PDB file of C-alpha atoms and ligand atoms in Angstrom:
ATOM      1  CA  MET A   1    -208.158 158.230 -62.767  1.00  0.00           C
ATOM      2  CA  THR A   2    -210.251 156.378 -60.204  1.00  0.00           C
ATOM      3  CA  GLN A   3    -208.866 155.423 -56.816  1.00  0.00           C
ATOM      4  CA  PRO A   4    -209.064 151.723 -55.974  1.00  0.00           C
ATOM      5  CA  ILE A   5    -211.508 150.949 -53.141  1.00  0.00           C
ATOM      6  CA  LEU A   6    -208.896 148.540 -51.811  1.00  0.00           C
ATOM      7  CA  GLU A   7    -205.311 148.187 -52.904  1.00  0.00           C
ATOM      8  CA  VAL A   8    -202.899 145.727 -51.350  1.00  0.00           C
ATOM      9  CA  SER A   9    -199.293 145.731 -52.562  1.00  0.00           C
ATOM     10  CA  ASN A  10    -196.538 143.228 -51.814  1.00  0.00           C
ATOM     11  CA  LEU A  11    -197.978 142.164 -48.492  1.00  0.00           C
ATOM     12  CA  ARG A  12    -195.866 139.730 -46.504  1.00  0.00           C
ATOM     13  CA  LYS A  13    -196.463 138.133 -43.144  1.00  0.00           C
ATOM     14  CA  ALA A  14    -194.795 135.304 -41.284  1.00  0.00           C
ATOM     15  CA  TYR A  15    -196.025 134.704 -37.730  1.00  0.00           C
ATOM     16  CA  ARG A  16    -193.244 134.231 -35.239  1.00  0.00           C
ATOM     17  CA  GLN A  17    -193.093 130.815 -33.699  1.00  0.00           C
ATOM     18  CA  GLY A  18    -191.514 129.295 -30.617  1.00  0.00           C
ATOM     19  CA  GLY A  19    -189.388 130.874 -27.925  1.00  0.00           C
ATOM     20  CA  LEU A  20    -190.237 133.125 -25.006  1.00  0.00           C
ATOM     21  CA  PHE A  21    -188.146 135.919 -26.466  1.00  0.00           C
ATOM     22  CA  GLY A  22    -189.807 136.362 -29.836  1.00  0.00           C
ATOM     23  CA  GLY A  23    -188.787 133.095 -31.460  1.00  0.00           C
ATOM     24  CA  SER A  24    -188.128 132.951 -35.164  1.00  0.00           C
ATOM     25  CA  ALA A  25    -190.203 133.720 -38.219  1.00  0.00           C
ATOM     26  CA  GLY A  26    -192.398 130.782 -39.221  1.00  0.00           C
ATOM     27  CA  PRO A  27    -193.522 129.921 -42.738  1.00  0.00           C
ATOM     28  CA  ALA A  28    -195.063 132.721 -44.787  1.00  0.00           C
ATOM     29  CA  ALA A  29    -198.761 133.158 -44.039  1.00  0.00           C
ATOM     30  CA  LEU A  30    -198.712 135.761 -46.811  1.00  0.00           C
ATOM     31  CA  ALA A  31    -195.991 135.659 -49.430  1.00  0.00           C
ATOM     32  CA  ASP A  32    -196.009 138.851 -51.455  1.00  0.00           C
ATOM     33  CA  VAL A  33    -199.720 139.326 -52.083  1.00  0.00           C
ATOM     34  CA  SER A  34    -200.900 142.180 -54.299  1.00  0.00           C
ATOM     35  CA  LEU A  35    -204.461 142.820 -55.416  1.00  0.00           C
ATOM     36  CA  ALA A  36    -206.890 145.655 -56.004  1.00  0.00           C
ATOM     37  CA  LEU A  37    -210.628 146.242 -56.107  1.00  0.00           C
ATOM     38  CA  ARG A  38    -211.395 149.170 -58.397  1.00  0.00           C
ATOM     39  CA  PRO A  39    -214.724 150.983 -58.664  1.00  0.00           C
ATOM     40  CA  GLU A  40    -215.089 149.957 -62.306  1.00  0.00           C
ATOM     41  CA  ASP A  41    -214.740 146.273 -61.303  1.00  0.00           C
ATOM     42  CA  GLY A  42    -217.672 146.357 -58.898  1.00  0.00           C
ATOM     43  CA  LYS A  43    -218.191 146.426 -55.172  1.00  0.00           C
ATOM     44  CA  VAL A  44    -217.530 142.932 -53.880  1.00  0.00           C
ATOM     45  CA  LEU A  45    -214.228 141.082 -53.780  1.00  0.00           C
ATOM     46  CA  SER A  46    -214.367 137.468 -52.648  1.00  0.00           C
ATOM     47  CA  ILE A  47    -211.385 135.631 -51.221  1.00  0.00           C
ATOM     48  CA  VAL A  48    -211.598 131.861 -51.385  1.00  0.00           C
ATOM     49  CA  GLY A  49    -209.089 129.236 -50.346  1.00  0.00           C
ATOM     50  CA  GLU A  50    -208.465 126.180 -48.224  1.00  0.00           C
ATOM     51  CA  SER A  51    -207.876 126.378 -44.497  1.00  0.00           C
ATOM     52  CA  GLY A  52    -204.552 128.017 -43.679  1.00  0.00           C
ATOM     53  CA  SER A  53    -204.203 129.714 -47.074  1.00  0.00           C
ATOM     54  CA  GLY A  54    -203.881 133.162 -45.497  1.00  0.00           C
ATOM     55  CA  LYS A  55    -207.375 134.633 -45.936  1.00  0.00           C
ATOM     56  CA  THR A  56    -207.829 135.713 -42.322  1.00  0.00           C
ATOM     57  CA  THR A  57    -204.272 137.025 -42.166  1.00  0.00           C
ATOM     58  CA  LEU A  58    -204.985 139.230 -45.173  1.00  0.00           C
ATOM     59  CA  ALA A  59    -208.303 140.386 -43.671  1.00  0.00           C
ATOM     60  CA  ARG A  60    -206.758 141.191 -40.313  1.00  0.00           C
ATOM     61  CA  ILE A  61    -203.926 143.168 -41.874  1.00  0.00           C
ATOM     62  CA  VAL A  62    -206.462 145.244 -43.820  1.00  0.00           C
ATOM     63  CA  LEU A  63    -208.357 145.797 -40.547  1.00  0.00           C
ATOM     64  CA  ARG A  64    -205.017 146.471 -38.816  1.00  0.00           C
ATOM     65  CA  LEU A  65    -205.628 143.760 -36.244  1.00  0.00           C
ATOM     66  CA  VAL A  66    -202.410 142.061 -37.367  1.00  0.00           C
ATOM     67  CA  THR A  67    -199.174 143.818 -38.293  1.00  0.00           C
ATOM     68  CA  ALA A  68    -197.689 143.034 -41.692  1.00  0.00           C
ATOM     69  CA  ASP A  69    -193.955 142.412 -42.084  1.00  0.00           C
ATOM     70  CA  SER A  70    -193.936 144.548 -45.203  1.00  0.00           C
ATOM     71  CA  GLY A  71    -196.228 145.876 -47.874  1.00  0.00           C
ATOM     72  CA  THR A  72    -198.819 148.580 -48.368  1.00  0.00           C
ATOM     73  CA  VAL A  73    -202.591 148.745 -47.932  1.00  0.00           C
ATOM     74  CA  SER A  74    -204.806 151.593 -49.029  1.00  0.00           C
ATOM     75  CA  VAL A  75    -208.565 152.023 -48.795  1.00  0.00           C
ATOM     76  CA  ALA A  76    -210.355 154.594 -50.953  1.00  0.00           C
ATOM     77  CA  GLY A  77    -207.049 156.218 -51.816  1.00  0.00           C
ATOM     78  CA  GLN A  78    -205.824 156.550 -48.229  1.00  0.00           C
ATOM     79  CA  THR A  79    -202.789 154.566 -47.196  1.00  0.00           C
ATOM     80  CA  ILE A  80    -203.516 152.768 -43.924  1.00  0.00           C
ATOM     81  CA  VAL A  81    -200.421 150.542 -43.840  1.00  0.00           C
ATOM     82  CA  ALA A  82    -197.081 151.508 -45.421  1.00  0.00           C
ATOM     83  CA  SER A  83    -194.029 149.218 -45.326  1.00  0.00           C
ATOM     84  CA  GLY A  84    -195.947 147.140 -42.817  1.00  0.00           C
ATOM     85  CA  ALA A  85    -196.472 150.101 -40.440  1.00  0.00           C
ATOM     86  CA  ARG A  86    -199.660 151.939 -39.516  1.00  0.00           C
ATOM     87  CA  THR A  87    -200.251 155.335 -41.033  1.00  0.00           C
ATOM     88  CA  VAL A  88    -203.663 156.955 -40.373  1.00  0.00           C
ATOM     89  CA  ASP A  89    -205.104 157.068 -36.837  1.00  0.00           C
ATOM     90  CA  ASN A  90    -207.655 154.511 -35.669  1.00  0.00           C
ATOM     91  CA  ARG A  91    -210.580 156.875 -35.914  1.00  0.00           C
ATOM     92  CA  THR A  92    -209.848 157.585 -39.581  1.00  0.00           C
ATOM     93  CA  LEU A  93    -209.335 153.874 -40.120  1.00  0.00           C
ATOM     94  CA  ARG A  94    -212.763 152.992 -38.741  1.00  0.00           C
ATOM     95  CA  HIS A  95    -214.469 155.303 -41.196  1.00  0.00           C
ATOM     96  CA  LEU A  96    -212.611 153.588 -44.030  1.00  0.00           C
ATOM     97  CA  VAL A  97    -212.916 149.928 -43.099  1.00  0.00           C
ATOM     98  CA  GLN A  98    -215.067 147.962 -40.668  1.00  0.00           C
ATOM     99  CA  PRO A  99    -215.074 144.272 -39.757  1.00  0.00           C
ATOM    100  CA  ILE A 100    -217.724 141.598 -39.640  1.00  0.00           C
ATOM    101  CA  PHE A 101    -216.566 138.444 -37.893  1.00  0.00           C
ATOM    102  CA  GLN A 102    -217.429 134.807 -38.218  1.00  0.00           C
ATOM    103  CA  ASN A 103    -219.054 134.470 -34.822  1.00  0.00           C
ATOM    104  CA  PRO A 104    -221.491 137.298 -34.110  1.00  0.00           C
ATOM    105  CA  PHE A 105    -221.879 136.082 -30.522  1.00  0.00           C
ATOM    106  CA  GLU A 106    -218.262 137.025 -29.865  1.00  0.00           C
ATOM    107  CA  ALA A 107    -218.773 140.531 -31.218  1.00  0.00           C
ATOM    108  CA  PHE A 108    -221.140 141.448 -28.384  1.00  0.00           C
ATOM    109  CA  SER A 109    -220.862 140.854 -24.656  1.00  0.00           C
ATOM    110  CA  LEU A 110    -223.254 138.705 -22.706  1.00  0.00           C
ATOM    111  CA  GLN A 111    -223.975 141.487 -20.252  1.00  0.00           C
ATOM    112  CA  LEU A 112    -224.831 144.533 -22.311  1.00  0.00           C
ATOM    113  CA  PRO A 113    -227.967 144.991 -24.369  1.00  0.00           C
ATOM    114  CA  VAL A 114    -226.885 144.959 -28.022  1.00  0.00           C
ATOM    115  CA  GLU A 115    -228.313 148.435 -28.628  1.00  0.00           C
ATOM    116  CA  GLU A 116    -225.696 149.714 -26.199  1.00  0.00           C
ATOM    117  CA  TYR A 117    -222.971 148.692 -28.684  1.00  0.00           C
ATOM    118  CA  LEU A 118    -224.719 150.482 -31.482  1.00  0.00           C
ATOM    119  CA  PHE A 119    -225.068 153.634 -29.399  1.00  0.00           C
ATOM    120  CA  ARG A 120    -221.441 153.496 -28.324  1.00  0.00           C
ATOM    121  CA  THR A 121    -220.316 153.132 -31.928  1.00  0.00           C
ATOM    122  CA  ALA A 122    -222.428 156.125 -32.960  1.00  0.00           C
ATOM    123  CA  ILE A 123    -221.083 158.196 -30.061  1.00  0.00           C
ATOM    124  CA  ASN A 124    -217.465 157.184 -30.660  1.00  0.00           C
ATOM    125  CA  LEU A 125    -217.414 157.562 -34.409  1.00  0.00           C
ATOM    126  CA  GLY A 126    -220.161 160.067 -35.165  1.00  0.00           C
ATOM    127  CA  ASP A 127    -219.953 163.781 -35.733  1.00  0.00           C
ATOM    128  CA  ALA A 128    -221.153 166.280 -33.109  1.00  0.00           C
ATOM    129  CA  ALA A 129    -224.808 165.845 -34.104  1.00  0.00           C
ATOM    130  CA  MET A 130    -224.581 162.055 -33.875  1.00  0.00           C
ATOM    131  CA  ARG A 131    -222.812 162.246 -30.538  1.00  0.00           C
ATOM    132  CA  SER A 132    -225.543 164.359 -28.980  1.00  0.00           C
ATOM    133  CA  ASN A 133    -228.337 162.292 -30.547  1.00  0.00           C
ATOM    134  CA  PRO A 134    -227.126 158.872 -31.686  1.00  0.00           C
ATOM    135  CA  LYS A 135    -230.533 157.244 -32.021  1.00  0.00           C
ATOM    136  CA  PRO A 136    -231.380 158.243 -35.620  1.00  0.00           C
ATOM    137  CA  ALA A 137    -228.072 156.821 -36.888  1.00  0.00           C
ATOM    138  CA  VAL A 138    -228.695 153.588 -34.983  1.00  0.00           C
ATOM    139  CA  GLU A 139    -232.226 153.361 -36.368  1.00  0.00           C
ATOM    140  CA  ASP A 140    -231.026 154.009 -39.921  1.00  0.00           C
ATOM    141  CA  ALA A 141    -228.379 151.301 -39.663  1.00  0.00           C
ATOM    142  CA  LEU A 142    -230.919 148.807 -38.294  1.00  0.00           C
ATOM    143  CA  THR A 143    -233.375 149.680 -41.047  1.00  0.00           C
ATOM    144  CA  ALA A 144    -230.641 149.104 -43.632  1.00  0.00           C
ATOM    145  CA  VAL A 145    -230.242 145.516 -42.397  1.00  0.00           C
ATOM    146  CA  GLY A 146    -233.973 144.880 -42.200  1.00  0.00           C
ATOM    147  CA  LEU A 147    -234.485 145.178 -38.447  1.00  0.00           C
ATOM    148  CA  GLY A 148    -236.566 147.682 -36.527  1.00  0.00           C
ATOM    149  CA  TYR A 149    -235.316 149.377 -33.396  1.00  0.00           C
ATOM    150  CA  ALA A 150    -238.199 147.891 -31.405  1.00  0.00           C
ATOM    151  CA  ARG A 151    -236.979 144.396 -32.293  1.00  0.00           C
ATOM    152  CA  ILE A 152    -233.702 144.903 -30.463  1.00  0.00           C
ATOM    153  CA  ALA A 153    -234.553 147.387 -27.705  1.00  0.00           C
ATOM    154  CA  GLY A 154    -233.496 146.197 -24.252  1.00  0.00           C
ATOM    155  CA  LYS A 155    -232.403 142.754 -25.447  1.00  0.00           C
ATOM    156  CA  GLY A 156    -229.158 140.899 -24.852  1.00  0.00           C
ATOM    157  CA  ILE A 157    -227.526 138.536 -27.322  1.00  0.00           C
ATOM    158  CA  ARG A 158    -229.443 135.514 -26.067  1.00  0.00           C
ATOM    159  CA  ALA A 159    -232.632 136.969 -27.492  1.00  0.00           C
ATOM    160  CA  PHE A 160    -231.353 136.610 -31.048  1.00  0.00           C
ATOM    161  CA  SER A 161    -230.576 133.886 -33.535  1.00  0.00           C
ATOM    162  CA  GLY A 162    -227.118 133.805 -35.125  1.00  0.00           C
ATOM    163  CA  GLY A 163    -228.571 135.251 -38.318  1.00  0.00           C
ATOM    164  CA  GLU A 164    -230.237 138.154 -36.509  1.00  0.00           C
ATOM    165  CA  LEU A 165    -227.139 138.879 -34.481  1.00  0.00           C
ATOM    166  CA  GLN A 166    -225.045 138.884 -37.636  1.00  0.00           C
ATOM    167  CA  ARG A 167    -227.484 141.460 -39.061  1.00  0.00           C
ATOM    168  CA  ILE A 168    -226.989 143.558 -35.937  1.00  0.00           C
ATOM    169  CA  SER A 169    -223.215 143.355 -36.325  1.00  0.00           C
ATOM    170  CA  ILE A 170    -223.620 144.481 -39.941  1.00  0.00           C
ATOM    171  CA  ALA A 171    -225.709 147.416 -38.663  1.00  0.00           C
ATOM    172  CA  ARG A 172    -222.938 148.284 -36.262  1.00  0.00           C
ATOM    173  CA  ALA A 173    -220.393 148.209 -39.086  1.00  0.00           C
ATOM    174  CA  LEU A 174    -222.596 150.561 -41.133  1.00  0.00           C
ATOM    175  CA  ILE A 175    -222.888 153.266 -38.462  1.00  0.00           C
ATOM    176  CA  ALA A 176    -219.396 154.587 -39.235  1.00  0.00           C
ATOM    177  CA  LYS A 177    -220.328 154.783 -42.944  1.00  0.00           C
ATOM    178  CA  PRO A 178    -217.178 152.909 -43.972  1.00  0.00           C
ATOM    179  CA  ARG A 179    -216.045 152.622 -47.578  1.00  0.00           C
ATOM    180  CA  LEU A 180    -215.224 148.943 -47.127  1.00  0.00           C
ATOM    181  CA  ILE A 181    -216.507 146.119 -44.932  1.00  0.00           C
ATOM    182  CA  VAL A 182    -214.287 143.085 -44.443  1.00  0.00           C
ATOM    183  CA  ALA A 183    -216.390 140.013 -43.667  1.00  0.00           C
ATOM    184  CA  ASP A 184    -214.386 136.919 -42.693  1.00  0.00           C
ATOM    185  CA  GLU A 185    -216.567 133.829 -43.159  1.00  0.00           C
ATOM    186  CA  PRO A 186    -219.624 135.805 -42.044  1.00  0.00           C
ATOM    187  CA  VAL A 187    -222.188 133.082 -42.698  1.00  0.00           C
ATOM    188  CA  SER A 188    -220.351 129.947 -41.663  1.00  0.00           C
ATOM    189  CA  MET A 189    -221.939 130.036 -38.193  1.00  0.00           C
ATOM    190  CA  VAL A 190    -225.334 131.149 -39.421  1.00  0.00           C
ATOM    191  CA  ASP A 191    -228.061 128.545 -39.803  1.00  0.00           C
ATOM    192  CA  ALA A 192    -227.841 127.140 -43.331  1.00  0.00           C
ATOM    193  CA  SER A 193    -231.391 128.181 -44.163  1.00  0.00           C
ATOM    194  CA  LEU A 194    -230.557 131.829 -43.437  1.00  0.00           C
ATOM    195  CA  ARG A 195    -227.183 132.078 -45.155  1.00  0.00           C
ATOM    196  CA  MET A 196    -228.500 133.317 -48.465  1.00  0.00           C
ATOM    197  CA  THR A 197    -230.498 136.071 -46.769  1.00  0.00           C
ATOM    198  CA  ILE A 198    -227.260 137.446 -45.300  1.00  0.00           C
ATOM    199  CA  VAL A 199    -225.388 137.047 -48.584  1.00  0.00           C
ATOM    200  CA  ASN A 200    -228.234 138.862 -50.329  1.00  0.00           C
ATOM    201  CA  LEU A 201    -228.074 141.589 -47.718  1.00  0.00           C
ATOM    202  CA  PHE A 202    -224.409 142.218 -48.633  1.00  0.00           C
ATOM    203  CA  LYS A 203    -225.397 142.454 -52.269  1.00  0.00           C
ATOM    204  CA  GLU A 204    -228.221 144.864 -51.479  1.00  0.00           C
ATOM    205  CA  LEU A 205    -226.056 147.058 -49.231  1.00  0.00           C
ATOM    206  CA  SER A 206    -223.294 147.233 -51.822  1.00  0.00           C
ATOM    207  CA  GLU A 207    -225.799 148.302 -54.471  1.00  0.00           C
ATOM    208  CA  GLN A 208    -227.909 150.653 -52.360  1.00  0.00           C
ATOM    209  CA  LEU A 209    -225.376 152.246 -50.010  1.00  0.00           C
ATOM    210  CA  GLY A 210    -222.342 151.878 -52.250  1.00  0.00           C
ATOM    211  CA  VAL A 211    -220.262 150.266 -49.516  1.00  0.00           C
ATOM    212  CA  ALA A 212    -217.738 147.729 -50.815  1.00  0.00           C
ATOM    213  CA  PHE A 213    -217.174 144.277 -49.335  1.00  0.00           C
ATOM    214  CA  VAL A 214    -214.368 141.800 -48.973  1.00  0.00           C
ATOM    215  CA  TYR A 215    -216.195 138.494 -48.597  1.00  0.00           C
ATOM    216  CA  ILE A 216    -214.040 135.657 -47.278  1.00  0.00           C
ATOM    217  CA  THR A 217    -215.374 132.155 -47.607  1.00  0.00           C
ATOM    218  CA  HIS A 218    -214.649 128.496 -48.259  1.00  0.00           C
ATOM    219  CA  ASP A 219    -217.780 128.394 -50.369  1.00  0.00           C
ATOM    220  CA  LEU A 220    -217.140 128.969 -54.061  1.00  0.00           C
ATOM    221  CA  SER A 221    -220.827 129.053 -54.907  1.00  0.00           C
ATOM    222  CA  THR A 222    -221.735 132.036 -52.706  1.00  0.00           C
ATOM    223  CA  ALA A 223    -218.477 133.730 -53.721  1.00  0.00           C
ATOM    224  CA  TYR A 224    -219.469 133.321 -57.353  1.00  0.00           C
ATOM    225  CA  TYR A 225    -222.980 134.547 -56.701  1.00  0.00           C
ATOM    226  CA  LEU A 226    -221.993 137.601 -54.677  1.00  0.00           C
ATOM    227  CA  SER A 227    -218.674 138.867 -55.935  1.00  0.00           C
ATOM    228  CA  ASP A 228    -217.564 141.011 -58.847  1.00  0.00           C
ATOM    229  CA  VAL A 229    -213.918 140.058 -58.432  1.00  0.00           C
ATOM    230  CA  MET A 230    -212.557 136.824 -56.996  1.00  0.00           C
ATOM    231  CA  ALA A 231    -209.214 136.002 -55.432  1.00  0.00           C
ATOM    232  CA  ILE A 232    -208.202 132.394 -54.836  1.00  0.00           C
ATOM    233  CA  MET A 233    -205.458 131.818 -52.307  1.00  0.00           C
ATOM    234  CA  ARG A 234    -203.250 128.886 -51.539  1.00  0.00           C
ATOM    235  CA  GLN A 235    -200.400 128.702 -49.040  1.00  0.00           C
ATOM    236  CA  GLY A 236    -200.141 132.452 -48.686  1.00  0.00           C
ATOM    237  CA  GLU A 237    -200.185 133.169 -52.403  1.00  0.00           C
ATOM    238  CA  LEU A 238    -202.748 134.441 -54.818  1.00  0.00           C
ATOM    239  CA  VAL A 239    -203.282 131.694 -57.385  1.00  0.00           C
ATOM    240  CA  GLU A 240    -206.137 133.296 -59.332  1.00  0.00           C
ATOM    241  CA  PHE A 241    -207.533 136.796 -59.509  1.00  0.00           C
ATOM    242  CA  GLY A 242    -210.232 138.148 -61.785  1.00  0.00           C
ATOM    243  CA  ARG A 243    -213.871 137.974 -62.695  1.00  0.00           C
ATOM    244  CA  PRO A 244    -215.539 134.945 -61.056  1.00  0.00           C
ATOM    245  CA  GLU A 245    -217.089 133.660 -64.278  1.00  0.00           C
ATOM    246  CA  THR A 246    -213.716 133.770 -66.038  1.00  0.00           C
ATOM    247  CA  ILE A 247    -211.981 131.938 -63.216  1.00  0.00           C
ATOM    248  CA  LEU A 248    -214.628 129.273 -62.806  1.00  0.00           C
ATOM    249  CA  GLN A 249    -215.190 128.662 -66.499  1.00  0.00           C
ATOM    250  CA  SER A 250    -211.518 128.306 -67.293  1.00  0.00           C
ATOM    251  CA  PRO A 251    -209.461 127.899 -64.140  1.00  0.00           C
ATOM    252  CA  ARG A 252    -205.773 128.443 -64.854  1.00  0.00           C
ATOM    253  CA  ASN A 253    -204.705 126.625 -61.771  1.00  0.00           C
ATOM    254  CA  ASP A 254    -204.965 122.938 -60.837  1.00  0.00           C
ATOM    255  CA  TYR A 255    -205.819 123.970 -57.300  1.00  0.00           C
ATOM    256  CA  THR A 256    -208.855 125.912 -58.526  1.00  0.00           C
ATOM    257  CA  LYS A 257    -209.895 122.885 -60.583  1.00  0.00           C
ATOM    258  CA  ALA A 258    -209.646 120.748 -57.465  1.00  0.00           C
ATOM    259  CA  LEU A 259    -211.762 123.244 -55.513  1.00  0.00           C
ATOM    260  CA  LEU A 260    -214.378 123.124 -58.270  1.00  0.00           C
ATOM    261  CA  ASP A 261    -214.375 119.335 -58.333  1.00  0.00           C
ATOM    262  CA  ALA A 262    -214.869 119.276 -54.581  1.00  0.00           C
ATOM    263  CA  ILE A 263    -218.291 120.893 -54.894  1.00  0.00           C
ATOM    264  CA  PRO A 264    -220.642 117.925 -54.913  1.00  0.00           C
ATOM    265  CA  THR A 265    -224.041 119.425 -55.666  1.00  0.00           C
ATOM    266  CA  LEU A 266    -223.581 122.582 -57.618  1.00  0.00           C
ATOM    267  CA  ASP A 267    -223.587 122.041 -61.345  1.00  0.00           C
ATOM    268  CA  ARG A 268    -221.432 123.998 -63.728  1.00  0.00           C
ATOM    269  CA  ARG A 269    -224.212 126.342 -64.722  1.00  0.00           C
ATOM    270  CA  TRP A 270    -223.717 127.914 -61.292  1.00  0.00           C
ATOM    271  CA  SER A 271    -227.360 128.479 -60.693  1.00  0.00           C
ATOM    272  CA  ILE A 272    -228.109 129.240 -57.090  1.00  0.00           C
ATOM    273  CA  GLY A 273    -231.397 127.857 -55.817  1.00  0.00           C
TER     274      GLY A 273
HETATM  275  N1  ATP B 301    -201.790 133.935 -34.562  1.00  0.00           N
HETATM  276  C1  ATP B 301    -201.069 133.068 -35.309  1.00  0.00           C
HETATM  277  N2  ATP B 301    -199.883 132.606 -34.873  1.00  0.00           N
HETATM  278  C2  ATP B 301    -199.160 131.751 -35.622  1.00  0.00           C
HETATM  279  N3  ATP B 301    -199.527 131.303 -36.817  1.00  0.00           N
HETATM  280  C3  ATP B 301    -200.710 131.707 -37.303  1.00  0.00           C
HETATM  281  C4  ATP B 301    -201.549 132.624 -36.583  1.00  0.00           C
HETATM  282  N4  ATP B 301    -202.675 132.870 -37.326  1.00  0.00           N
HETATM  283  C5  ATP B 301    -202.523 132.150 -38.446  1.00  0.00           C
HETATM  284  N5  ATP B 301    -201.369 131.457 -38.453  1.00  0.00           N
HETATM  285  C6  ATP B 301    -200.865 130.588 -39.548  1.00  0.00           C
HETATM  286  O1  ATP B 301    -200.843 131.358 -40.736  1.00  0.00           O
HETATM  287  C7  ATP B 301    -201.321 130.601 -41.843  1.00  0.00           C
HETATM  288  C8  ATP B 301    -202.520 131.302 -42.472  1.00  0.00           C
HETATM  289  O2  ATP B 301    -203.587 131.291 -41.542  1.00  0.00           O
HETATM  290  P1  ATP B 301    -204.951 132.049 -41.772  1.00  0.00           P
HETATM  291  O3  ATP B 301    -205.710 132.006 -40.506  1.00  0.00           O
HETATM  292  O4  ATP B 301    -204.668 133.393 -42.371  1.00  0.00           O
HETATM  293  O5  ATP B 301    -205.644 131.132 -42.877  1.00  0.00           O
HETATM  294  P2  ATP B 301    -207.166 131.080 -43.384  1.00  0.00           P
HETATM  295  O6  ATP B 301    -207.084 131.020 -44.880  1.00  0.00           O
HETATM  296  O7  ATP B 301    -207.945 132.179 -42.794  1.00  0.00           O
HETATM  297  O8  ATP B 301    -207.671 129.677 -42.831  1.00  0.00           O
HETATM  298  P3  ATP B 301    -209.161 129.235 -42.387  1.00  0.00           P
HETATM  299  O9  ATP B 301    -209.886 128.964 -43.677  1.00  0.00           O
HETATM  300  O10 ATP B 301    -208.948 127.995 -41.594  1.00  0.00           O
HETATM  301  O11 ATP B 301    -209.776 130.342 -41.602  1.00  0.00           O
HETATM  302  C9  ATP B 301    -201.628 129.217 -41.305  1.00  0.00           C
HETATM  303  O12 ATP B 301    -200.496 128.409 -41.535  1.00  0.00           O
HETATM  304  C10 ATP B 301    -201.820 129.446 -39.831  1.00  0.00           C
HETATM  305  O13 ATP B 301    -201.463 128.306 -39.091  1.00  0.00           O
HETATM  306 MG1   MG B 302    -209.655 132.229 -41.585  1.00  0.00          MG
END
């Protein structure tokens, strides 16, 4: 039996609202969400849904940046959240799952050269060999995202475009050799002309390195293009889950139909130019 790359079971989250002393539970940001990405399904799970549907909440629970009220999360067979509580230590977690955020400029500080982050990641998360000589791991990760070390050496974030900086943050995520990368709207702040190069990079990395991705987006067309399995969320619930072509060819849900109708340019053959 194969272990799921990602398995989420009965996840619930309601943010607390109001009151200096904890307030009360607000509406459910996640209402009993269960899903799984299995090796036989492929490597990329997309999560699509309108604003406020719970995509980021789900991502942040998987990254353990937000605490769930209840439910279980496992990555590559290891339980990282059980009954809402953390299980494995943070170091183990970082080798299982790594984040890529929407705004790559926020992932790095203005002061430090970006290579410093890559070195620190290699030193913090590497084995003894990587700790004593982190440079090869940093170079490998940069090569994997199509950048040479010389391109970044000594430079701060201002020297890069959003697309380049997002590549560097992908390199940083790769250093720990995670099983899963969770990318929350990773191209929405990247120049439109460069978005497909980043989406293609995810595809390439999933095929060549075997790392799996959760790709969160508002954009059904890139989700369709990139993902092997698609989840559509609305108001904290999963309204569709399955192969993208099945969902888009015969949406079961009126909400999915509305999302499809809201795409002005893309025709139903789903060709991506
Ligand atoms: N830190 C928070 N405190 C209180 N409520 C929150 C918090 N973060 C999210 N929420 C609420 O939880 C719900 C789900 O939000 P979430 O950010 O997960 O949605 P999303 O699908 O990522 O939306 P978007 O597409 O705009 O990024 C929303 O109703 C939101 O207002
Ligand atoms: Mg979000």
